[in-house]
Short mmCIF file of C-alpha atoms in Angstrom, two decimals:
data_model
loop_
_atom_site.label_atom_id
_atom_site.label_comp_id
_atom_site.label_asym_id
_atom_site.label_seq_id
_atom_site.Cartn_x
_atom_site.Cartn_y
_atom_site.Cartn_z
CA MET A 75 -37.40 -23.02 -0.08
CA VAL A 76 -34.05 -21.87 0.85
CA ARG A 77 -31.70 -24.12 2.46
CA SER A 78 -29.90 -22.73 5.60
CA CYS A 79 -26.50 -24.49 4.76
CA GLU A 80 -24.82 -26.57 2.02
CA GLN A 81 -22.17 -29.17 2.26
CA GLY A 82 -18.73 -29.11 0.77
CA ILE A 83 -18.58 -25.28 0.84
CA PRO A 84 -15.16 -24.01 1.87
CA ALA A 85 -15.86 -20.47 3.03
CA ARG A 86 -18.46 -18.19 4.67
CA VAL A 87 -18.83 -14.60 4.35
CA ALA A 88 -20.60 -12.90 7.31
CA VAL A 89 -21.21 -9.26 7.06
CA GLY A 90 -23.92 -8.46 9.54
CA THR A 91 -27.45 -9.37 10.46
CA LEU A 92 -30.86 -7.99 9.66
CA LEU A 93 -31.33 -7.19 13.44
CA PHE A 94 -28.73 -4.29 13.13
CA LEU A 95 -30.66 -2.82 10.26
CA ILE A 96 -33.97 -2.74 12.00
CA HIS A 97 -32.67 -0.10 14.43
CA SER A 98 -32.68 2.42 11.48
CA VAL A 99 -36.18 1.86 10.21
CA THR A 100 -38.93 4.57 10.62
CA VAL A 101 -42.33 3.68 11.82
CA ARG A 102 -45.06 6.17 10.84
CA GLY A 103 -42.63 9.00 10.26
CA ALA A 104 -41.01 8.67 13.55
CA ALA A 105 -37.46 6.91 13.86
CA LEU A 106 -37.16 4.09 16.50
CA LYS A 107 -35.29 5.39 19.60
CA GLN A 108 -31.94 3.62 20.02
CA GLU A 109 -31.32 1.96 23.32
CA VAL A 110 -29.38 4.07 25.67
CA PRO A 111 -25.96 2.84 26.98
CA LEU A 112 -26.25 0.16 29.64
CA ASP A 113 -25.08 0.87 33.31
CA SER A 114 -21.86 -0.75 34.11
CA GLY A 115 -23.65 -3.38 36.33
CA ALA A 116 -26.21 -4.34 33.52
CA THR A 117 -26.24 -7.61 31.75
CA VAL A 118 -26.95 -8.13 28.07
CA LEU A 119 -29.25 -10.82 26.87
CA ASN A 120 -28.32 -11.58 23.30
CA HIS A 121 -30.94 -13.53 21.25
CA SER A 122 -29.84 -12.35 18.01
CA MET A 123 -29.13 -15.79 16.64
CA SER A 124 -32.55 -16.80 17.37
CA MET A 125 -33.85 -13.79 15.56
CA VAL A 126 -31.70 -14.85 12.39
CA GLN A 127 -33.20 -18.26 12.69
CA ARG A 128 -36.71 -16.97 12.69
CA MET A 129 -35.92 -14.60 9.67
CA GLU A 130 -34.50 -17.74 7.84
CA SER A 131 -37.84 -19.67 8.61
CA LEU A 132 -39.79 -16.60 7.50
CA LEU A 133 -38.18 -16.77 4.13
CA ALA A 134 -38.23 -20.48 3.86
CA LEU A 135 -41.99 -20.83 4.53
CA GLY A 136 -43.11 -17.60 2.85
CA ASN A 137 -45.36 -16.58 5.83
CA SER A 138 -46.87 -13.17 5.68
CA SER A 139 -45.26 -12.58 2.19
CA ASP A 140 -46.39 -9.51 0.43
CA VAL A 141 -44.29 -9.87 -2.68
CA THR A 142 -43.46 -12.65 -5.01
CA LEU A 143 -40.00 -12.63 -6.76
CA ARG A 144 -40.25 -14.17 -10.21
CA VAL A 145 -36.59 -14.91 -11.31
CA GLN A 146 -36.36 -15.65 -14.85
CA THR A 147 -33.24 -17.02 -16.50
CA ILE A 148 -32.49 -14.89 -19.63
CA ASN A 149 -33.38 -16.68 -22.98
CA THR A 150 -35.15 -19.54 -21.29
CA ASP A 151 -38.57 -20.27 -19.93
CA GLU A 152 -36.99 -21.21 -16.47
CA VAL A 153 -38.52 -19.14 -13.66
CA LYS A 154 -37.69 -19.36 -9.88
CA VAL A 155 -40.28 -18.30 -7.70
CA ILE A 156 -39.47 -16.71 -4.16
CA GLN A 157 -42.00 -15.47 -1.67
CA ALA A 158 -40.43 -12.47 -0.05
CA HIS A 159 -41.25 -9.36 2.34
CA SER A 160 -41.17 -5.91 0.99
CA LEU A 161 -39.87 -4.62 4.40
CA VAL A 162 -36.61 -6.77 4.20
CA LEU A 163 -35.91 -6.23 0.69
CA THR A 164 -36.28 -2.33 1.03
CA LEU A 165 -34.05 -2.27 4.18
CA GLN A 166 -31.26 -4.14 2.28
CA SER A 167 -31.34 -2.68 -1.14
CA VAL A 168 -32.14 0.78 -2.64
CA VAL A 169 -32.71 -0.95 -5.83
CA PHE A 170 -35.36 -3.20 -4.47
CA GLU A 171 -37.00 -0.25 -2.85
CA GLU A 172 -37.22 1.46 -6.23
CA LEU A 173 -38.70 -1.53 -7.97
CA LEU A 174 -41.32 -2.07 -5.12
CA LEU A 175 -42.31 1.53 -5.25
CA SER A 176 -42.92 1.29 -9.03
CA ARG A 177 -44.50 -2.02 -9.30
CA ASN A 178 -48.05 -2.59 -10.61
CA ASN A 179 -48.43 -6.21 -9.50
CA SER A 180 -48.12 -8.34 -6.57
CA TYR A 181 -44.92 -9.71 -8.05
CA LEU A 182 -41.45 -8.45 -9.39
CA LEU A 183 -40.11 -9.99 -12.48
CA LEU A 184 -36.37 -10.12 -12.50
CA ARG A 185 -34.40 -11.33 -15.44
CA GLU A 186 -30.99 -12.84 -14.49
CA THR A 187 -28.14 -14.49 -16.57
CA PRO A 188 -28.05 -18.24 -15.86
CA ASP A 189 -25.08 -18.02 -13.48
CA CYS A 190 -26.82 -15.33 -11.42
CA ALA A 191 -30.26 -17.15 -11.41
CA ALA A 192 -28.53 -20.28 -10.05
CA VAL A 193 -27.55 -18.41 -6.88
CA PHE A 194 -30.32 -15.96 -6.52
CA ASP A 195 -31.78 -17.93 -3.55
CA LYS A 196 -28.51 -17.74 -1.71
CA PHE A 197 -28.42 -13.98 -2.41
CA ILE A 198 -32.06 -13.52 -1.06
CA ARG A 199 -31.10 -15.51 1.96
CA TYR A 200 -28.16 -13.15 2.71
CA LEU A 201 -30.68 -10.26 2.80
CA TYR A 202 -32.60 -11.96 5.47
CA CYS A 203 -29.89 -13.53 7.49
CA GLY A 204 -26.74 -11.52 6.88
CA ASP A 205 -24.43 -14.38 6.10
CA ILE A 206 -23.77 -16.51 2.95
CA SER A 207 -21.71 -19.61 2.19
CA VAL A 208 -19.59 -19.14 -0.93
CA ARG A 209 -17.73 -21.34 -3.31
CA LEU A 210 -15.09 -20.31 -5.61
CA ASP A 211 -17.29 -20.82 -8.73
CA GLN A 212 -20.09 -18.79 -7.14
CA ALA A 213 -18.16 -15.78 -6.20
CA VAL A 214 -18.33 -13.74 -9.38
CA SER A 215 -22.13 -14.47 -9.70
CA LEU A 216 -22.87 -13.31 -6.22
CA HIS A 217 -20.59 -10.32 -6.63
CA LYS A 218 -22.77 -9.33 -9.85
CA LEU A 219 -25.89 -9.56 -7.88
CA ALA A 220 -24.44 -7.59 -5.02
CA SER A 221 -23.41 -4.81 -7.45
CA LYS A 222 -26.62 -4.88 -9.50
CA TYR A 223 -28.78 -4.47 -6.41
CA ARG A 224 -26.38 -2.23 -4.58
CA VAL A 225 -25.83 -4.57 -1.46
CA TRP A 226 -22.57 -2.80 -0.70
CA GLY A 227 -21.71 -4.85 2.33
CA LEU A 228 -22.06 -8.03 0.57
CA GLN A 229 -20.07 -6.84 -2.56
CA GLN A 230 -17.25 -5.68 -0.25
CA GLY A 231 -17.36 -9.03 1.60
CA LEU A 232 -17.03 -10.98 -1.65
CA THR A 233 -14.09 -8.87 -2.94
CA GLN A 234 -12.29 -9.50 0.28
CA PHE A 235 -13.17 -13.19 -0.15
CA MET A 236 -11.68 -13.30 -3.63
CA THR A 237 -8.53 -11.56 -2.71
CA GLN A 238 -7.92 -14.03 0.18
CA HIS A 239 -8.55 -17.06 -2.11
CA LEU A 240 -6.52 -16.40 -5.23
CA SER A 241 -4.15 -19.27 -4.47
CA SER A 242 -7.07 -21.71 -3.95
CA ASP A 243 -6.98 -24.71 -6.30
CA SER A 244 -9.83 -24.88 -8.84
CA PRO A 245 -10.10 -27.31 -11.89
CA THR A 246 -9.62 -24.63 -14.41
CA GLY A 247 -8.16 -21.91 -12.56
CA HIS A 248 -9.94 -18.62 -11.40
CA VAL A 249 -7.62 -15.72 -10.99
CA ILE A 250 -7.45 -14.64 -14.61
CA GLY A 251 -11.24 -14.83 -14.93
CA TRP A 252 -11.59 -12.87 -11.61
CA TYR A 253 -9.12 -10.18 -13.09
CA ASN A 254 -11.22 -9.78 -16.20
CA TYR A 255 -14.36 -9.56 -14.25
CA ALA A 256 -12.88 -6.99 -11.97
CA LEU A 257 -11.78 -4.85 -15.01
CA GLN A 258 -15.29 -5.04 -16.48
CA MET A 259 -16.88 -4.10 -13.14
CA GLY A 260 -14.41 -1.24 -12.35
CA ASP A 261 -13.32 -3.13 -8.95
CA MET A 262 -9.87 -1.76 -8.78
CA VAL A 263 -9.17 -3.39 -5.62
CA LEU A 264 -9.91 -6.84 -7.00
CA ARG A 265 -8.05 -6.03 -10.20
CA ASP A 266 -4.88 -4.80 -8.48
CA SER A 267 -4.95 -7.95 -6.13
CA CYS A 268 -5.31 -10.37 -9.10
CA LEU A 269 -2.53 -8.61 -11.15
CA GLN A 270 -0.20 -8.50 -8.16
CA TYR A 271 -0.85 -12.22 -7.48
CA LEU A 272 -0.04 -13.14 -11.11
CA SER A 273 3.09 -11.03 -11.14
CA TRP A 274 4.42 -12.54 -8.00
CA ASN A 275 3.64 -16.02 -8.72
CA LEU A 276 4.09 -16.11 -12.53
CA SER A 277 6.20 -19.37 -12.61
CA SER A 278 3.19 -21.45 -11.24
CA VAL A 279 0.79 -19.48 -13.45
CA PHE A 280 3.03 -20.53 -16.64
CA GLN A 281 2.35 -24.24 -15.47
CA SER A 282 -1.24 -23.74 -15.08
CA ALA A 283 -4.23 -24.13 -17.52
CA GLU A 284 -5.02 -20.42 -16.91
CA TRP A 285 -1.89 -19.21 -18.78
CA SER A 286 -3.22 -19.89 -22.51
CA SER A 287 -6.57 -18.20 -21.56
CA ILE A 288 -5.14 -14.75 -20.60
CA SER A 289 -6.17 -11.77 -22.69
CA GLU A 290 -3.81 -9.80 -24.96
CA ASP A 291 -4.24 -6.67 -22.51
CA LEU A 292 -3.26 -8.71 -19.56
CA LEU A 293 -0.40 -10.34 -21.38
CA PHE A 294 1.07 -6.93 -22.15
CA SER A 295 0.30 -5.59 -18.69
CA LEU A 296 2.52 -8.32 -17.34
CA LEU A 297 5.35 -8.07 -19.88
CA GLN A 298 5.78 -4.39 -19.07
CA ARG A 299 6.37 -4.94 -15.22
CA SER A 300 9.80 -5.25 -13.75
CA ASP A 301 8.51 -6.85 -10.43
CA LEU A 302 7.58 -10.11 -12.08
CA ILE A 303 8.82 -13.07 -10.05
CA LEU A 304 10.00 -15.95 -12.15
CA GLN A 305 12.89 -18.21 -12.72
CA SER A 306 14.48 -16.36 -15.43
CA GLU A 307 13.76 -14.27 -18.51
CA LEU A 308 14.28 -17.42 -20.62
CA GLU A 309 11.38 -19.09 -18.82
CA LEU A 310 9.38 -15.90 -19.87
CA TYR A 311 10.14 -16.26 -23.50
CA GLU A 312 9.21 -20.01 -23.50
CA ALA A 313 5.94 -19.24 -21.90
CA LEU A 314 5.27 -16.39 -24.24
CA GLU A 315 6.07 -18.67 -27.24
CA ALA A 316 3.48 -21.19 -25.98
CA TRP A 317 0.75 -18.56 -25.53
CA LEU A 318 1.34 -17.27 -28.94
CA SER A 319 1.26 -20.76 -30.55
CA GLN A 320 -1.89 -21.43 -28.65
CA ASN A 321 -3.77 -18.23 -29.36
CA GLN A 322 -2.39 -17.38 -32.76
CA PRO A 323 -2.79 -13.48 -32.62
CA VAL A 324 -2.23 -11.16 -35.53
CA SER A 325 1.30 -10.59 -36.56
CA SER A 326 1.51 -7.01 -35.10
CA THR A 327 0.55 -8.47 -31.62
CA VAL A 328 3.30 -11.15 -31.93
CA GLU A 329 5.91 -8.66 -32.73
CA SER A 330 4.84 -6.37 -29.97
CA ALA A 331 4.88 -9.19 -27.47
CA LEU A 332 8.55 -10.27 -28.68
CA LYS A 333 9.79 -6.77 -28.37
CA ALA A 334 8.72 -6.77 -24.66
CA VAL A 335 11.18 -9.59 -23.87
CA ARG A 336 14.34 -8.28 -22.05
CA TYR A 337 16.95 -10.19 -24.22
CA GLY A 338 19.70 -8.66 -22.38
CA MET A 339 18.86 -10.62 -19.28
CA ILE A 340 19.10 -13.90 -21.40
CA PRO A 341 22.68 -15.47 -21.41
CA PRO A 342 24.16 -15.37 -24.93
CA HIS A 343 24.41 -19.23 -25.39
CA HIS A 344 20.58 -19.35 -24.88
CA LEU A 345 20.18 -16.55 -27.34
CA PHE A 346 22.04 -18.53 -29.95
CA ARG A 347 20.02 -21.57 -29.35
CA LEU A 348 16.85 -19.76 -29.78
CA GLN A 349 17.88 -18.21 -32.89
CA LYS A 350 18.57 -21.70 -34.37
CA GLN A 351 15.63 -23.64 -32.65
CA SER A 352 12.76 -21.35 -31.98
CA PRO A 353 10.40 -21.34 -34.84
CA LEU A 354 8.72 -18.14 -33.54
CA MET A 355 12.14 -16.27 -33.35
CA GLN A 356 12.92 -17.38 -36.89
CA LYS A 357 9.73 -16.29 -38.40
CA HIS A 358 9.72 -12.83 -36.79
CA TYR A 359 13.39 -12.30 -36.50
CA GLU A 360 13.49 -9.13 -38.60
CA SER A 361 11.07 -7.33 -36.08
CA ILE A 362 13.62 -8.00 -33.07
CA ARG A 363 16.91 -8.20 -34.92
CA ASP A 364 18.05 -4.75 -33.48
CA LEU A 365 17.18 -5.85 -29.96
CA LEU A 366 19.04 -9.18 -30.29
CA TYR A 367 22.08 -7.17 -31.78
CA LEU A 368 21.94 -4.76 -28.60
CA ALA A 369 21.79 -7.71 -26.40
CA PHE A 370 24.70 -9.40 -27.90
CA GLN A 371 26.68 -6.04 -27.68
CA PHE A 372 25.61 -5.88 -23.94
CA HIS A 373 27.01 -9.41 -23.41
CA SER A 374 30.33 -8.69 -25.22
CA ALA A 375 31.30 -5.47 -23.75
CA SER A 376 31.84 -4.14 -20.18
CA PRO A 377 28.88 -2.08 -18.87
CA ILE A 378 31.18 1.02 -18.53
CA GLN A 379 32.04 0.86 -22.23
CA LEU A 380 28.49 0.20 -23.15
CA ALA A 381 27.19 3.02 -21.02
CA LYS A 382 29.33 5.56 -23.19
CA PHE A 383 27.23 4.96 -26.27
CA PHE A 384 23.76 3.59 -25.16
CA ASP A 385 21.09 4.39 -22.73
CA VAL A 386 21.53 1.46 -20.28
CA ASN A 387 18.47 2.57 -18.29
CA CYS A 388 16.12 1.27 -20.65
CA SER A 389 14.02 -1.90 -20.13
CA ILE A 390 16.19 -4.28 -21.97
CA PHE A 391 18.92 -3.83 -19.31
CA THR A 392 16.67 -3.93 -16.32
CA PRO A 393 16.39 -7.25 -14.51
CA ARG A 394 13.09 -8.64 -13.13
CA ASN A 395 13.00 -10.73 -9.82
CA TYR A 396 14.69 -13.86 -10.97
CA LEU A 397 14.86 -16.76 -8.67
CA SER A 398 17.66 -18.81 -10.38
CA THR A 399 20.93 -19.10 -8.29
CA SER A 400 22.81 -16.62 -10.41
CA TRP A 401 20.64 -13.77 -9.15
CA GLY A 402 20.24 -14.71 -5.43
CA SER A 403 19.44 -17.30 -2.89
CA PRO A 404 16.60 -18.59 -0.76
CA TRP A 405 16.97 -18.32 3.19
CA VAL A 406 14.87 -20.16 5.61
CA ILE A 407 15.05 -18.64 9.09
CA ASN A 408 14.01 -21.06 11.81
CA ASN A 409 12.46 -19.58 15.02
CA PRO A 410 12.85 -16.15 13.72
CA THR A 411 12.16 -14.28 16.90
CA ARG A 412 15.08 -16.00 18.63
CA ASP A 413 18.28 -14.00 17.85
CA ASP A 414 20.04 -12.25 14.92
CA ARG A 415 21.15 -14.47 12.05
CA SER A 416 23.57 -14.14 9.32
CA PHE A 417 23.97 -15.56 5.94
CA SER A 418 26.37 -15.47 3.04
CA PHE A 419 25.68 -16.19 -0.57
CA GLN A 420 27.19 -15.49 -4.05
CA THR A 421 25.82 -14.06 -7.18
CA GLN A 422 27.18 -13.11 -10.59
CA LEU A 423 28.34 -9.45 -10.86
CA GLY A 424 25.77 -8.80 -13.48
CA PRO A 425 23.84 -10.32 -16.21
CA SER A 426 26.21 -9.18 -18.96
CA GLY A 427 28.25 -12.08 -20.57
CA HIS A 428 31.27 -9.89 -19.83
CA ASP A 429 30.73 -10.08 -16.08
CA SER A 430 29.26 -13.64 -15.88
CA SER A 431 32.35 -15.14 -14.69
CA LYS A 432 32.77 -12.59 -11.90
CA ARG A 433 31.20 -13.49 -8.44
CA VAL A 434 30.19 -11.10 -5.59
CA THR A 435 29.99 -12.42 -2.08
CA TRP A 436 26.96 -11.06 -0.03
CA ASN A 437 26.49 -10.82 3.70
CA ALA A 438 22.94 -10.79 5.13
CA LEU A 439 21.95 -9.95 8.59
CA PHE A 440 18.59 -10.59 10.04
CA SER A 441 17.63 -8.93 13.29
CA PRO A 442 14.17 -9.85 14.85
CA ARG A 443 14.07 -6.80 17.19
CA TRP A 444 16.18 -4.02 15.66
CA LEU A 445 15.74 -0.61 17.30
CA PRO A 446 16.50 2.80 15.58
CA LEU A 447 19.19 4.92 17.25
CA SER A 448 16.52 7.27 18.42
CA ALA A 449 15.14 4.40 20.71
CA ARG A 450 18.37 3.08 22.03
CA SER A 451 20.12 3.52 25.43
CA THR A 452 21.73 6.99 25.56
CA TYR A 453 23.74 8.98 28.10
CA THR A 454 22.88 12.29 29.36
CA GLU A 455 25.46 15.05 29.92
CA LEU A 456 25.60 14.00 33.69
CA GLY A 457 26.52 10.37 32.56
CA ALA A 458 23.18 8.82 33.46
CA MET A 459 21.85 6.29 30.89
CA GLN A 460 18.42 6.81 29.62
CA PRO A 461 16.46 3.57 29.48
CA THR A 462 15.91 1.56 26.27
CA ARG A 463 12.44 1.68 24.82
CA THR A 464 11.07 -1.91 25.11
CA ASP A 465 7.83 -1.30 23.14
CA GLY A 466 9.81 -0.77 19.90
CA GLY A 467 11.87 -3.12 17.90
CA ARG A 468 10.93 -4.62 14.53
CA PRO A 469 12.46 -7.06 12.00
CA ARG A 470 15.29 -5.78 9.71
CA ILE A 471 17.62 -7.30 7.07
CA ILE A 472 20.78 -5.77 5.99
CA VAL A 473 22.52 -7.02 2.72
CA THR A 474 25.98 -5.74 1.94
CA PRO A 475 28.95 -6.96 -0.24
CA ALA A 476 31.63 -8.78 1.59
CA THR A 477 34.35 -6.64 -0.30
CA SER A 478 34.25 -3.74 -2.60
CA SER A 479 35.63 -3.84 -6.11
CA PRO A 480 36.51 -1.57 -9.00
CA ASP A 481 34.10 -3.60 -11.10
CA PHE A 482 31.17 -2.02 -9.14
CA ALA A 483 31.87 1.24 -11.14
CA GLY A 484 28.63 2.38 -12.89
CA VAL A 485 26.52 -0.23 -11.19
CA SER A 486 24.15 -0.01 -8.22
CA PHE A 487 22.53 -3.11 -6.63
CA GLN A 488 19.00 -3.27 -5.80
CA LYS A 489 18.13 -5.86 -3.23
CA THR A 490 14.74 -7.56 -3.09
CA VAL A 491 13.47 -9.73 -0.29
CA ILE A 492 10.58 -11.94 -1.18
CA VAL A 493 8.51 -13.32 1.74
CA MET A 494 6.84 -16.53 1.07
CA ALA A 495 3.71 -17.98 2.80
CA ARG A 496 1.32 -20.99 2.74
CA GLN A 497 -2.22 -20.17 1.68
CA GLN A 498 -4.75 -22.72 0.92
CA GLY A 499 -1.98 -25.43 1.11
CA LYS A 500 0.02 -23.69 -1.52
CA ILE A 501 3.32 -21.83 -1.19
CA VAL A 502 2.89 -18.35 -2.59
CA VAL A 503 4.57 -14.91 -2.39
CA ARG A 504 3.25 -13.07 0.60
CA HIS A 505 5.16 -9.87 0.09
CA VAL A 506 7.99 -8.14 -1.68
CA TYR A 507 10.41 -5.54 -0.28
CA ASN A 508 12.84 -3.49 -2.28
CA PHE A 509 15.83 -1.62 -0.91
CA HIS A 510 19.49 -0.80 -1.55
CA GLN A 511 21.11 -1.76 1.84
CA SER A 512 18.63 -2.18 4.57
CA THR A 513 14.81 -3.03 4.86
CA GLU A 514 14.74 -0.06 6.99
CA GLU A 515 14.40 1.91 3.72
CA ALA A 516 11.18 0.23 2.83
CA GLY A 517 9.71 1.34 6.25
CA ASP A 518 7.06 -1.39 6.37
CA PHE A 519 9.13 -4.71 6.47
CA LEU A 520 7.03 -7.31 8.25
CA VAL A 521 5.26 -4.61 9.98
CA ASP A 522 2.11 -6.65 10.33
CA ALA A 523 3.82 -9.79 10.91
CA ASP A 524 3.42 -11.34 14.48
CA LEU A 525 6.29 -13.71 14.29
CA GLN A 526 5.92 -14.62 17.91
CA ARG A 527 2.60 -16.48 16.94
CA ARG A 528 3.24 -19.96 15.46
CA ALA A 529 0.23 -19.60 13.23
CA SER A 530 1.44 -16.27 11.78
CA GLU A 531 0.46 -16.17 8.05
CA TYR A 532 4.10 -15.12 7.55
CA LEU A 533 5.54 -18.33 8.82
CA ILE A 534 5.75 -21.94 7.28
CA ASP A 535 6.07 -24.46 10.01
CA SER A 536 7.39 -21.92 12.34
CA SER A 537 10.01 -20.62 10.00
CA LEU A 538 10.38 -17.48 7.88
CA TYR A 539 10.83 -18.43 4.30
CA LEU A 540 12.62 -15.64 2.39
CA HIS A 541 14.36 -15.40 -1.10
CA ILE A 542 16.86 -12.61 -1.60
CA VAL A 543 17.40 -11.30 -5.18
CA ILE A 544 20.30 -9.00 -6.13
CA LYS A 545 19.59 -6.85 -9.23
CA PRO A 546 22.46 -4.86 -10.77
CA LEU A 547 21.17 -1.70 -12.18
CA TYR A 548 23.58 0.23 -14.79
CA HIS A 549 23.95 3.78 -14.90
CA THR A 550 24.49 5.98 -18.12
CA LEU A 551 27.97 7.68 -17.85
CA LEU A 552 27.94 11.49 -18.45
CA VAL A 553 30.77 12.25 -20.78
CA ALA A 554 31.98 15.77 -20.87
CA ARG A 555 32.26 17.27 -24.51
CA LYS A 556 35.65 18.53 -25.42
#
């Protein structure tokens, strides 16, 4: 017996129905003729839902079954028996087609892992009805079955389900488990979606039960990235210290992980404290001594002086996306389609201790319907004004310093706009845009956002929640030889 629905299930993946597939079946060597397009005055009578219900009853009752599926849980004597129909299985899965052609009995013996055996009836029901109800803890098992039996529509639907539910709450967390599974299966879409979610919401990941369970490979993948979004580099060091204490990897792994921390982005007074109070740093001090020495040099000299002797383009001097007030500011725009908005905020000139007391004031301008020059009103040679295009216009942000300063020499400022959204009741990062002066450089700033719609996934309570990060990037000076 296969139930038609389950209570307490949060999502449903619908990919299609068997009715569509029947059009492609061949009968006695001749393909069924497809229905010709209807006349403009014709009416379609759609009884497809009734057809799905009958197919579901056919499976549940086992009427006219010509094959028995014996689903055995590996390493146990547990066997689940399902009365099925060869035509349906063959239409939906080339793997089932091959198994049915080569069988010697009236049944197929299928060996499955416990997690897959537990949801096998749901999987078979999908083959009959074309829809399936999915819980977070069932997604991987169903994806395994869809991949094993090459039911590509279900596999793609489950990948989409997982990418859309990365922020959902679960008792022990699921994103890292899904990442490891995607890596194992070679599902690059799911892998990249999980990695991006972890990178953009790292501070919340640090606070979750999942953090201590990440693999060494995933840990190093995160440590190497410059697009991590977190409060500060110090937060990253403390989270790394907790992971190393929990997992106790070999000494070489510990030292490699410590070398991936960008100590130049940690203020010197915190570095002094870590040297005295961090057991991890004290134990492995010799392996990172040169990096700490370079960080202290960075904090004690001006960037221009440092650039004469060191390559300041290396990762230790490259900031990530830090949310602390020294690096930027949040910006909530109420009713973002109404009119232009402006906003001013301050950041420190740079992460160097030499520049920590110097402040830069930034002016930000948000335009909800900005038009490029090519789309604006123009005058012809005869003085007639060409009309403005009304179908264009898209949101844009410009961020510029309020004043210029000689302190800007050797430094360029990358601006990052982080767009927040509410997903499954949780505030998460929806998108990240990088530019130097205007989001026009990014080309796709909020291009898919329908800000006119109150229920837009880019809006939280009808407001646009942004966070602007200013990242100073230092340039190596080219000194001519005498």
